[in-house]
Coordinates of N, CA and C in Angstrom, one line a residue:
X373 N 0.9 -1.1 -0.1 CA 0.0 0.5 -0.1 C 0.9 1.3 -0.4
X374 N 0.6 2.2 -1.0 CA 1.4 3.3 -0.8 C 1.0 4.5 0.0
X375 N 1.7 5.3 0.5 CA 1.6 6.2 1.4 C 0.5 7.0 1.3
X376 N -0.3 7.1 2.3 CA -1.5 7.9 1.9 C -2.6 7.6 1.4
X377 N -2.4 6.1 1.0 CA -3.3 5.8 0.2 C -4.4 4.7 1.3
X378 N -5.6 4.8 0.8 CA -6.7 4.3 2.1 C -7.6 3.6 1.3
X379 N -7.8 2.2 2.3 CA -8.6 1.2 2.0 C -10.0 1.3 1.8
X380 N -10.7 1.1 1.3 CA -12.5 0.7 1.4 C -13.1 1.3 0.8
X381 N -14.3 1.8 0.8 CA -14.9 2.4 -0.5 C -16.5 2.9 0.4
X382 N -17.2 3.5 0.0 CA -18.8 4.1 0.0 C -19.2 3.2 1.3
X383 N -19.2 2.1 0.9 CA -19.7 0.8 1.8 C -19.0 0.5 3.2
X384 N -17.6 1.2 3.1 CA -17.2 0.7 4.0 C -17.5 0.8 5.6
X385 N -18.6 2.1 5.7 CA -18.8 2.4 7.0 C -20.2 2.4 7.5
X386 N -20.8 1.2 6.5 CA -22.4 1.5 6.4 C -22.9 0.7 8.0
X387 N -21.9 -0.5 8.5 CA -22.9 -0.9 9.4 C -22.4 0.2 10.8
X388 N -21.1 1.1 10.5 CA -20.7 1.7 11.3 C -21.8 2.4 12.5
X389 N -23.0 3.1 12.4 CA -24.1 3.6 13.2 C -24.7 2.4 13.9
X390 N -25.0 1.4 13.4 CA -25.6 0.4 14.2 C -24.4 -0.1 15.4
X391 N -23.5 -0.1 14.9 CA -22.4 -0.8 16.0 C -22.2 0.0 16.9
X392 N -22.1 1.4 16.2 CA -21.7 2.7 17.6 C -23.0 2.6 18.6
X393 N -23.8 2.2 18.2 CA -25.5 2.5 18.9 C -25.2 1.5 19.7
X394 N -24.9 0.3 19.3 CA -25.1 -1.1 20.3 C -23.8 -0.7 21.2
X395 N -22.8 -0.3 21.3 CA -21.5 -0.3 21.8 C -22.2 0.5 22.6
X396 N -22.7 1.8 22.5 CA -22.5 2.7 23.7 C -24.1 2.2 24.9
X397 N -24.8 1.5 24.1 CA -26.4 1.2 24.7 C -25.1 0.0 25.9
X398 N -24.4 -0.8 25.4 CA -23.6 -1.8 26.1 C -23.2 -1.3 27.2
X399 N -22.8 0.0 27.1 CA -21.3 0.1 27.7 C -22.2 1.5 29.1
X400 N -23.0 1.7 28.9 CA -24.0 2.9 29.8 C -23.9 1.9 30.7
X401 N -23.7 2.1 32.4 CA -24.3 1.4 33.4 C -25.9 1.6 33.6
X402 N -26.2 0.3 33.9 CA -27.6 0.1 34.0 C -28.7 1.4 35.1
X403 N -27.5 1.3 35.9 CA -28.2 2.5 37.1 C -28.7 3.7 36.8
X404 N -28.2 4.0 35.6 CA -28.8 5.5 35.0 C -29.5 5.3 34.4
X405 N -30.0 4.1 33.8 CA -30.8 4.6 33.4 C -31.3 5.4 32.3
X406 N -30.5 5.0 31.3 CA -30.8 5.6 30.0 C -31.1 4.9 28.7
X407 N -32.1 5.8 27.8 CA -32.2 5.2 26.7 C -31.4 6.0 25.6
X408 N -30.7 5.4 24.7 CA -29.3 5.6 23.5 C -30.7 5.7 22.2
X409 N -30.7 7.1 22.0 CA -31.2 7.1 20.3 C -30.1 7.9 19.7
X410 N -30.6 7.2 18.1 CA -29.5 7.9 17.1 C -30.3 7.9 15.6
X411 N -29.8 8.9 14.8 CA -30.7 9.7 13.8 C -29.4 9.3 13.0
X412 N -30.0 9.0 11.7 CA -28.8 9.0 10.5 C -29.7 10.2 9.6
X413 N -28.5 10.7 9.3 CA -28.6 11.7 8.0 C -28.9 10.8 6.6
X414 N -29.7 11.1 5.7 CA -30.0 10.5 4.5 C -28.6 10.5 3.6
X415 N -28.5 9.7 2.9 CA -27.2 9.2 1.9 C -27.9 10.5 0.9
X416 N -26.6 11.2 -0.1 CA -27.0 12.1 -1.0 C -25.8 11.9 -2.0
X417 N -26.3 12.1 -3.3 CA -25.2 11.6 -4.5 C -24.3 12.9 -4.3
X418 N -22.7 12.4 -4.4 CA -21.7 13.4 -4.2 C -21.5 13.7 -5.9
X419 N -20.9 15.1 -5.6 CA -20.0 15.5 -6.6 C -19.0 14.8 -7.2
X420 N -18.2 14.9 -6.2 CA -16.5 14.0 -6.6 C -16.8 12.6 -5.7
X421 N -15.6 11.6 -6.5 CA -15.3 10.6 -5.6 C -14.9 10.6 -4.6
X422 N -15.3 9.4 -3.5 CA -14.9 9.7 -2.2 C -13.5 9.4 -2.0
X423 N -12.7 9.6 -2.6 CA -11.2 9.5 -2.5 C -10.8 10.8 -2.8
X424 N -11.2 11.9 -3.4 CA -10.8 13.2 -3.2 C -11.6 13.8 -2.0
X425 N -12.4 13.3 -1.5 CA -12.9 14.2 0.0 C -11.9 13.7 0.6
X426 N -11.7 12.3 0.9 CA -10.7 12.0 1.8 C -9.6 12.8 2.1
X427 N -8.7 12.9 0.5 CA -7.6 13.4 0.3 C -7.4 15.0 1.3
X428 N -8.8 15.5 0.6 CA -8.9 16.7 1.5 C -9.0 16.9 2.9
X429 N -9.8 15.8 3.7 CA -10.0 15.8 4.9 C -8.3 15.6 5.8
X430 N -7.6 14.9 5.0 CA -6.6 14.2 5.5 C -5.6 15.6 5.7
X431 N -5.8 16.0 4.6 CA -5.2 17.4 4.4 C -5.1 18.6 5.0
X432 N -6.7 18.4 5.6 CA -7.2 19.6 6.6 C -6.7 19.3 8.1

């Protein structure tokens, strides 16, 4: 793998919101009696490839 090259694509993090929700739910002490709720923004078509966005984000 070349320096700065990332593996993955637009599907890489599809399950992340579900996994994060479950992780947080599982790790909040029961005595706190909290209910975890999560929301997802709808997907939208981007005008440039994900690699362009990734590069700019890493440069930032």
